[in-house]
């Protein structure tokens, strides 16, 4: 066996691209791919059409304030966002790394001067930007219809909804990417993502209600448990941001406003931020330590 | 240029690479030779920093474990089969990977001309044939003129003509002081490209031969590359495994190691299972550990196919 010689100066002087450069390069690629993807177009179309339907029907009715001063249009939009945005973000995140791994693209990408964290962040930023585009398109169309029909939702309300929807989307995208990093097959990853979506949207509400009855949970315990579900946090935060009270949520909402007052914004922000950061950290650890193959 | 010291990689309790030490000087060309499961691909993936390992690997003096990104700057890598962004245009693909390698002013046209793909820049990747995709992967590997080329059975999914052309292209490109580390189980490929041959078996480095003196062990087997439709590959693997063979998935079909005198046996098994073989090649000789299990070896056939025909 021979001895290795030292590398020449020409090669030693070459430096790998910075983390920011690689991350943005991958993000741009991911954004372009997402905007061309059939699923993304379908989700966005569905969001726009349903949002328009909700806005149109609400504005065509009384248009006035409904229960507790909270506009029926806003209530409809919040519920629509709760269904569509998490599904969109979870499935987009779940498909990305697992499908690249499945077709050998992840290993090929990582055989370039690129680190696993750069791949992860690039994909996250690219997909996040595509979700922002979808949300802006959906809620933007609703805003146009509402202003045309003289609906009650103010531009500020729509902006709050759009901002909070985007934060929710980022949280769900993180969870999707974490699922993707832990799964070898794209189909399995998307399956798990849909299961998580069903759990967050339907099962957790039922479990909370059942738990409250069966375990005689106190109101503060109920509120604390509801903070574990990012969809509940989004719902409470939107209602609180738009209407400044949570009467529509019943005793738990009244308790939250009375107990925490203005610090509720911070509590909700921490709750949703945790759903953004923690799954991403898990995904980056998994990707860096586990074989990408 | 590449120094591997006491490399150990295990998957669970199974050692895939077991205490391998190997060193390549600048301009060296080393072939990793061995049967399926010998550890060739795992060793290459460790050199690229894609797997965690024990031991030490330095590329151009850079520790791969500590600074994999900088080490990979020195390496151009071509995989067995390019799993690519199919919708991407060829010249966009080159620009994308050039940016990831920190090359600001890449010229897709020049890169494509270098590998005989001129005029294909506007095509989408999915429109390229298998051989053209491998040329594209080679063009990407050569971006920035890296001092090291690492190839992992790059001709495995190509037909005989594509293989011949690709190896010819590699010969032209690697004779300029570039260090070459490649895995292959095709003797003609090894003799065309390598200066030395590192013989691996079950993860262990048995010996390093000078290529001029290298000859596979006397007791060797042929490898059938059977081209099958995607939905017939797993049934074919099950049928052949039941018949005593050890088939593996590979690119466009499956690889079946067979004893030289019993090349027809797998065809009989597949015909009995009503599985249609679209095409086949008798690829090359492989190391002795690839000889078929007794069930397959005992079978005889009156029609031994030993050339490439469509069925």
XYZ file of C-alpha atoms in Angstrom:
604
model
C 0.000 0.000 0.000
C 1.277 3.373 -0.888
C 1.321 6.477 1.235
C -1.066 9.307 0.474
C 0.521 12.508 -0.777
C -0.610 15.918 0.332
C -3.096 17.671 -1.853
C -1.881 20.432 -4.136
C -2.276 24.107 -3.327
C -4.820 24.633 -6.095
C -7.196 22.188 -4.472
C -6.442 23.199 -0.900
C -7.379 26.804 -1.708
C -10.847 25.836 -2.939
C -13.473 26.451 -0.325
C -16.905 24.839 -0.234
C -19.912 27.134 -0.722
C -21.307 28.740 2.427
C -24.264 27.276 4.284
C -26.465 30.206 3.238
C -25.553 29.788 -0.438
C -26.305 26.048 -0.499
C -29.482 26.434 1.544
C -30.862 29.121 -0.780
C -29.878 27.145 -3.873
C -31.783 24.075 -2.617
C -34.707 26.263 -1.451
C -35.078 27.813 -4.921
C -35.085 24.367 -6.529
C -37.647 23.095 -4.003
C -39.891 26.134 -4.514
C -39.838 25.717 -8.296
C -40.638 22.010 -7.997
C -43.443 22.636 -5.513
C -45.087 25.328 -7.632
C -45.105 22.937 -10.603
C -46.339 19.975 -8.599
C -49.830 18.663 -9.372
C -50.647 18.173 -5.694
C -49.683 21.700 -4.808
C -51.848 23.143 -7.591
C -54.798 20.965 -6.537
C -54.497 21.920 -2.867
C -54.222 25.619 -3.717
C -57.208 25.441 -6.063
C -59.268 23.644 -3.417
C -58.261 26.249 -0.823
C -59.153 29.136 -3.137
C -62.496 27.620 -4.226
C -63.580 26.672 -0.694
C -62.404 30.035 0.671
C -64.394 31.842 -2.017
C -67.428 29.711 -1.277
C -67.202 30.450 2.456
C -66.723 34.180 1.818
C -69.479 34.376 -0.756
C -72.056 32.489 1.285
C -71.211 34.380 4.480
C -71.281 37.766 2.797
C -74.509 36.917 0.986
C -76.234 36.287 4.339
C -76.580 38.833 7.049
C -72.936 39.755 6.800
C -73.242 41.112 10.277
C -71.692 39.920 13.445
C -72.768 36.568 14.685
C -72.224 35.073 18.061
C -70.163 37.135 20.504
C -69.354 39.671 17.878
C -67.269 37.226 15.896
C -67.961 37.395 12.160
C -69.387 34.247 10.586
C -67.070 34.727 7.618
C -64.027 34.681 9.859
C -65.331 31.629 11.696
C -65.822 29.856 8.386
C -62.340 30.787 7.195
C -60.714 29.651 10.464
C -62.378 26.254 10.156
C -61.391 26.007 6.498
C -57.773 26.843 7.344
C -57.812 24.283 10.158
C -58.726 21.582 7.649
C -56.776 22.510 4.526
C -53.520 24.171 5.634
C -52.283 21.402 7.980
C -53.099 18.728 5.397
C -51.234 20.645 2.708
C -48.176 21.307 4.879
C -47.993 17.844 6.452
C -48.177 15.976 3.149
C -45.762 18.347 1.388
C -43.209 17.890 4.178
C -43.733 14.144 4.461
C -43.192 13.504 0.761
C -40.027 15.525 0.318
C -37.112 13.703 1.978
C -38.588 10.204 1.803
C -39.195 10.433 -1.949
C -35.694 11.804 -2.533
C -34.308 8.946 -0.448
C -36.398 6.401 -2.336
C -35.091 7.397 -5.765
C -31.479 7.849 -4.633
C -31.598 11.620 -4.995
C -30.886 12.298 -1.320
C -27.688 10.254 -1.368
C -26.653 11.931 -4.620
C -27.329 15.394 -3.215
C -25.366 14.591 -0.065
C -22.447 13.292 -2.141
C -21.984 16.920 -3.275
C -20.328 19.544 -1.026
C -23.594 19.918 0.876
C -24.382 19.125 4.509
C -27.558 17.353 5.725
C -28.631 20.487 7.622
C -28.347 22.561 4.430
C -30.546 20.055 2.587
C -33.087 20.110 5.395
C -33.212 23.895 5.711
C -33.266 24.359 1.940
C -36.240 22.056 1.599
C -37.960 23.675 4.560
C -37.543 27.214 3.244
C -38.542 26.251 -0.310
C -41.671 24.397 0.771
C -42.466 27.113 3.319
C -42.355 29.721 0.557
C -44.668 27.628 -1.618
C -47.145 27.317 1.277
C -46.984 31.080 1.805
C -47.857 31.530 -1.869
C -50.823 29.149 -1.563
C -52.136 30.829 1.599
C -51.723 34.319 0.125
C -53.548 33.249 -3.015
C -56.381 31.591 -1.094
C -56.970 34.313 1.466
C -56.249 37.061 -1.056
C -59.069 35.785 -3.253
C -61.352 35.698 -0.188
C -60.421 39.291 0.671
C -61.315 40.425 -2.850
C -64.726 38.731 -2.712
C -65.428 40.076 0.765
C -64.612 43.654 -0.167
C -66.708 43.325 -3.335
C -69.697 41.939 -1.411
C -69.243 44.353 1.471
C -68.401 41.629 3.997
C -67.526 42.568 7.526
C -64.026 41.070 7.746
C -61.516 43.900 7.775
C -58.157 43.794 5.950
C -56.556 43.538 9.368
C -58.541 40.386 10.107
C -57.463 38.798 6.830
C -53.836 39.762 7.508
C -53.984 38.227 10.978
C -55.524 35.077 9.540
C -52.920 34.895 6.776
C -50.041 35.426 9.219
C -51.284 32.862 11.712
C -52.088 30.386 8.914
C -48.518 30.713 7.727
C -47.163 30.052 11.228
C -49.442 27.015 11.496
C -48.275 25.847 8.063
C -44.622 26.165 9.144
C -45.330 24.062 12.244
C -47.094 21.347 10.265
C -44.361 21.440 7.611
C -41.805 20.766 10.352
C -43.807 17.782 11.548
C -44.124 16.519 7.965
C -40.381 16.817 7.376
C -39.674 15.014 10.641
C -41.955 12.168 9.540
C -40.187 12.139 6.180
C -36.731 11.930 7.744
C -37.829 8.953 9.861
C -39.493 7.030 7.009
C -37.880 5.160 4.138
C -40.794 5.201 1.702
C -42.665 8.273 0.485
C -46.006 6.454 0.470
C -45.545 5.429 4.109
C -44.509 8.963 5.068
C -47.608 10.477 3.452
C -49.761 7.807 5.132
C -48.339 8.691 8.553
C -48.817 12.402 7.789
C -52.499 11.876 6.978
C -52.915 9.870 10.185
C -51.330 12.731 12.168
C -53.650 15.201 10.421
C -56.731 13.134 11.302
C -55.533 12.868 14.890
C -54.954 16.604 15.242
C -58.147 17.640 13.467
C -60.662 15.141 14.809
C -59.345 12.650 17.333
C -57.649 15.068 19.728
C -60.825 17.155 20.109
C -62.855 14.050 20.890
C -60.139 12.774 23.248
C -60.091 16.109 25.062
C -63.857 16.066 25.487
C -63.866 12.447 26.620
C -60.962 13.134 28.985
C -62.716 16.156 30.467
C -65.786 14.074 31.262
C -64.109 10.840 32.308
C -61.235 12.324 34.301
C -63.086 15.370 35.617
C -60.341 17.659 34.331
C -60.149 21.109 35.850
C -60.528 24.085 33.524
C -56.830 25.000 33.778
C -55.842 21.410 32.939
C -58.167 21.454 29.954
C -56.630 24.694 28.711
C -53.080 23.353 29.221
C -53.915 20.154 27.336
C -55.449 22.088 24.455
C -52.162 23.973 24.088
C -50.513 20.683 23.068
C -52.483 20.616 19.812
C -51.115 23.191 17.345
C -54.492 23.384 15.614
C -56.168 24.351 18.887
C -53.456 26.925 19.497
C -54.056 28.366 16.025
C -57.810 28.460 16.602
C -57.518 30.165 20.003
C -54.873 32.579 18.765
C -56.903 33.628 15.699
C -60.021 34.182 17.743
C -58.084 36.083 20.382
C -56.213 38.196 17.828
C -59.305 39.080 15.848
C -61.883 39.430 18.588
C -59.799 39.927 21.754
C -61.931 37.445 23.663
C -62.441 33.734 23.593
C -66.101 33.605 24.627
C -66.951 31.309 21.727
C -64.756 28.620 23.285
C -66.854 28.513 26.441
C -65.480 28.243 29.997
C -61.947 27.342 28.885
C -61.788 30.466 26.717
C -63.126 32.679 29.498
C -60.621 31.158 31.925
C -57.714 31.749 29.520
C -58.556 35.437 28.979
C -59.165 36.082 32.660
C -56.081 34.213 33.858
C -53.506 35.224 31.252
C -54.926 38.373 29.670
C -52.503 40.029 27.249
C -49.805 37.393 27.743
C -51.985 34.938 25.802
C -50.312 36.114 22.578
C -46.930 35.107 23.987
C -48.260 31.748 25.214
C -49.731 30.954 21.807
C -46.559 32.136 20.051
C -44.396 29.859 22.198
C -46.817 26.974 21.609
C -46.688 27.238 17.809
C -42.948 28.062 17.738
C -42.256 24.827 19.604
C -44.082 22.949 16.840
C -41.826 24.639 14.289
C -38.487 24.196 16.042
C -38.653 20.834 17.815
C -39.612 18.610 14.840
C -36.989 20.370 12.700
C -34.317 19.679 15.319
C -35.348 16.015 15.463
C -35.286 15.804 11.648
C -31.813 17.359 11.414
C -30.430 15.027 14.085
C -31.952 12.016 12.326
C -30.655 13.101 8.936
C -27.166 13.848 10.215
C -26.823 10.650 12.237
C -28.802 8.160 10.206
C -27.806 6.871 6.797
C -29.404 8.989 4.061
C -29.583 5.915 1.865
C -4.964 11.588 -2.187
C -7.281 9.128 -0.408
C -6.149 7.387 2.766
C -8.401 4.850 4.415
C -7.192 3.494 7.745
C -8.801 0.585 9.619
C -12.232 1.339 8.197
C -15.048 -0.564 9.879
C -18.709 -0.236 8.964
C -21.368 -2.495 10.422
C -25.085 -2.669 9.682
C -26.427 -4.041 12.958
C -24.112 -6.921 13.750
C -23.207 -7.557 10.126
C -19.818 -6.146 9.134
C -20.147 -4.543 5.688
C -16.550 -3.264 5.703
C -14.193 -4.929 8.125
C -10.913 -3.257 9.030
C -9.950 -2.095 5.545
C -6.889 0.085 4.983
C -6.148 1.452 1.533
C -4.256 4.389 0.139
C -4.396 6.047 -3.275
C -1.749 8.452 -4.568
C -2.504 11.275 -6.961
C -3.156 9.795 -10.411
C -3.726 6.321 -9.012
C -6.619 4.239 -10.362
C -7.906 1.553 -8.021
C -10.747 -0.839 -8.769
C -12.744 -2.344 -5.911
C -13.380 -5.923 -6.977
C -15.696 -8.395 -5.351
C -19.072 -10.063 -5.470
C -22.345 -8.479 -4.380
C -22.120 -7.850 -0.631
C -18.310 -7.664 -0.663
C -18.450 -4.086 0.662
C -17.539 -2.082 -2.459
C -20.469 0.322 -2.382
C -20.359 0.692 1.400
C -16.678 1.616 1.218
C -17.426 4.240 -1.436
C -20.290 5.667 0.624
C -17.963 5.942 3.620
C -15.399 7.809 1.488
C -18.169 10.232 0.492
C -19.147 10.680 4.146
C -22.648 9.322 3.522
C -22.325 6.704 6.257
C -21.017 6.813 9.790
C -18.012 4.561 10.285
C -15.168 3.620 12.590
C -11.592 4.214 11.549
C -10.269 7.139 9.541
C -10.713 8.400 5.999
C -8.787 11.388 4.683
C -9.380 12.863 1.245
C -6.690 15.294 0.123
C -5.592 15.441 3.748
C -9.089 16.390 4.941
C -10.824 14.246 7.547
C -14.097 13.135 5.939
C -15.851 12.662 9.272
C -14.994 16.127 10.570
C -15.213 18.104 7.355
C -17.158 16.056 4.855
C -18.260 19.076 2.862
C -14.692 20.205 2.173
C -13.622 16.629 1.380
C -16.459 16.238 -1.119
C -15.272 19.403 -2.894
C -12.363 17.279 -4.117
C -14.542 14.409 -5.344
C -16.634 13.943 -8.452
C -19.052 11.071 -7.855
C -21.023 9.005 -10.340
C -23.562 6.570 -8.857
C -24.780 3.309 -10.339
C -27.959 4.909 -11.543
C -28.939 8.552 -11.514
C -32.139 9.127 -9.536
C -32.645 12.637 -10.774
C -35.122 15.488 -10.917
C -36.794 14.160 -14.061
C -38.544 17.389 -14.990
C -35.356 19.439 -14.821
C -33.715 20.480 -18.092
C -30.234 19.095 -18.623
C -28.501 22.481 -18.654
C -30.472 23.568 -15.560
C -29.310 20.415 -13.791
C -25.704 21.266 -14.569
C -26.149 24.856 -13.347
C -27.849 23.640 -10.160
C -25.040 21.269 -9.206
C -22.423 23.811 -10.271
C -23.887 26.257 -7.741
C -23.802 23.561 -5.049
C -20.110 23.068 -5.859
C -19.474 26.794 -5.616
C -18.825 27.282 -9.342
C -20.209 30.644 -10.355
C -19.665 30.595 -14.100
C -20.443 27.058 -15.193
C -20.872 26.489 -18.899
C -23.426 23.710 -19.464
C -22.593 23.582 -23.172
C -18.886 22.947 -22.506
C -19.677 20.360 -19.825
C -22.033 18.507 -22.143
C -19.568 18.618 -25.012
C -16.944 17.050 -22.763
C -19.060 13.933 -22.322
C -20.523 13.750 -25.829
C -23.938 15.172 -24.924
C -23.711 18.368 -26.953
C -27.078 19.575 -28.228
C -29.005 17.923 -25.389
C -29.017 20.868 -22.971
C -32.641 21.757 -23.656
C -33.979 18.252 -23.063
C -35.598 17.224 -19.837
C -33.677 14.636 -17.815
C -36.494 12.095 -18.212
C -36.016 12.248 -21.993
C -32.450 10.921 -21.732
C -31.600 7.246 -22.150
C -29.824 5.351 -19.366
C -26.444 5.854 -21.032
C -27.075 9.571 -21.563
C -28.081 9.964 -17.918
C -24.799 8.378 -16.871
C -22.952 10.806 -19.158
C -24.857 13.651 -17.511
C -23.848 12.325 -14.084
C -20.253 12.231 -15.308
C -20.520 15.815 -16.608
C -21.777 16.894 -13.182
C -19.026 14.925 -11.443
C -16.409 16.698 -13.553
C -17.697 20.211 -12.748
C -14.896 22.219 -11.192
C -12.342 19.678 -12.427
C -12.089 17.686 -9.172
C -8.831 15.784 -8.585
C -10.684 12.600 -7.587
C -13.345 10.613 -9.405
C -15.358 8.007 -7.485
C -17.533 5.675 -9.545
C -19.930 3.078 -8.183
C -20.663 0.367 -10.769
C -21.481 3.087 -13.249
C -22.139 0.751 -16.146
C -24.331 -1.728 -14.267
C -27.566 -0.526 -15.838
C -26.187 0.022 -19.341
C -26.379 -2.352 -22.294
C -23.226 -3.728 -23.916
C -22.823 -0.893 -26.421
C -23.564 1.817 -23.856
C -21.070 0.202 -21.499
C -18.365 0.084 -24.129
C -18.873 3.749 -25.048
C -18.995 4.878 -21.432
C -15.803 3.045 -20.489
C -14.113 4.570 -23.549
C -15.176 8.016 -22.397
C -13.896 7.344 -18.886
C -10.533 6.270 -20.269
C -10.187 9.583 -22.069
C -11.156 11.570 -19.016
C -9.174 9.808 -16.341
C -5.777 9.745 -17.942
C -4.870 13.258 -16.847
C -3.474 12.805 -13.356
C -6.881 12.415 -11.808
C -7.234 9.857 -9.015
C -9.828 7.192 -9.677
C -11.575 4.905 -7.195
C -14.265 2.716 -8.664
C -16.316 -0.357 -7.913
C -16.930 -2.896 -10.608
C -17.467 -6.582 -11.154
C -16.729 -6.398 -14.862
C -13.284 -7.630 -15.717
C -13.007 -5.707 -18.988
C -13.865 -2.480 -17.182
C -11.262 -3.089 -14.508
C -8.591 -3.878 -17.096
C -9.444 -0.737 -19.066
C -9.395 1.721 -16.198
C -7.475 0.432 -13.173
C -3.819 0.381 -12.251
C -4.432 -1.635 -9.111
C -7.225 -3.918 -7.984
C -8.366 -4.137 -4.350
C -10.056 -7.496 -3.894
C -12.802 -7.455 -1.263
C -14.707 -10.365 0.184
C -17.391 -10.074 2.855
C -16.109 -6.656 3.806
C -12.480 -7.663 4.182
C -9.647 -6.546 1.919
C -8.055 -9.799 0.739
C -5.234 -8.304 -1.328
C -4.233 -5.481 -3.657
C -2.973 -6.629 -7.053
C -1.270 -4.763 -9.805
C -3.823 -4.676 -12.617
C -1.412 -6.225 -15.123
C -1.086 -9.292 -12.899
C -4.680 -9.421 -11.767
C -6.764 -12.460 -12.537
C -9.930 -13.414 -10.732
C -9.792 -16.613 -8.703
C -9.878 -19.735 -10.799
C -13.215 -20.884 -9.451
C -15.388 -18.101 -10.729
C -18.907 -17.608 -11.973
C -20.695 -15.606 -14.625
C -23.336 -13.036 -13.811
C -26.575 -12.932 -15.756
C -28.147 -9.513 -16.028
C -31.806 -10.227 -16.751
C -33.922 -7.324 -17.965
C -37.473 -7.670 -16.609
C -40.475 -5.409 -16.337
C -40.759 -3.706 -12.928
C -43.686 -5.804 -11.704
C -41.958 -9.088 -12.600
C -38.712 -8.459 -10.738
C -39.825 -9.529 -7.251
C -41.676 -12.672 -8.474
C -38.537 -13.527 -10.472
C -36.312 -13.064 -7.436
C -38.592 -15.309 -5.374
C -38.688 -18.006 -8.053
C -34.912 -17.964 -8.532
C -34.250 -17.923 -4.788
C -36.514 -20.972 -4.446
C -34.417 -22.588 -7.185
C -31.226 -22.123 -5.193
C -29.893 -18.918 -6.788
C -29.020 -15.634 -5.092
C -30.501 -12.954 -7.341
C -30.337 -9.240 -6.507
C -32.190 -6.204 -7.856
C -30.099 -4.082 -10.148
C -31.137 -1.131 -12.289
C -33.338 -2.377 -15.096
C -33.662 -5.934 -13.835
C -31.915 -8.479 -11.659
C -28.418 -9.920 -11.375
C -28.060 -13.680 -11.028
C -24.644 -15.181 -10.268
C -24.340 -18.562 -12.002
C -21.688 -21.163 -12.569
C -20.195 -20.737 -16.049
C -21.476 -24.072 -17.265
C -25.051 -23.548 -15.991
C -26.075 -20.217 -17.423
C -29.379 -21.519 -18.806
C -30.827 -22.750 -15.523
C -32.347 -19.424 -14.420
C -34.154 -19.103 -17.773
C -35.805 -22.475 -17.273
C -36.974 -21.511 -13.788
C -38.395 -18.218 -15.035
C -40.105 -19.912 -17.979
C -41.724 -22.398 -15.565
C -42.923 -19.438 -13.481
C -44.260 -17.805 -16.679
C -42.041 -14.771 -16.185
C -40.983 -13.070 -19.407
C -37.342 -12.031 -19.740
C -37.195 -8.972 -22.012
C -33.455 -9.178 -22.599
C -30.326 -10.450 -20.933
C -26.584 -10.122 -20.823
C -23.912 -12.430 -19.571
C -22.063 -9.660 -17.878
C -18.738 -10.835 -16.654
C -16.932 -13.073 -14.300
C -17.316 -12.429 -10.631
C -15.394 -13.464 -7.585
C -15.766 -17.025 -6.276
C -18.100 -16.068 -3.429
C -20.741 -15.325 -6.024
C -21.042 -18.891 -7.214
C -24.604 -20.108 -7.082
C -26.081 -22.281 -4.400
C -26.075 -26.019 -5.137
C -29.704 -26.081 -6.242
C -28.976 -23.717 -9.082
C -25.611 -25.176 -9.911
C -26.921 -28.689 -10.437
C -29.457 -27.659 -13.025
C -28.701 -28.327 -16.636
C -30.149 -26.977 -19.815
C -30.078 -28.061 -23.407
C -30.187 -24.477 -24.656
C -27.501 -22.474 -22.917
C -27.916 -18.847 -23.901
C -24.571 -17.113 -24.031
C -25.261 -14.091 -26.149
C -27.534 -11.103 -26.011
C -30.932 -11.879 -27.495
C -34.429 -10.607 -27.017
C -36.969 -13.102 -25.778
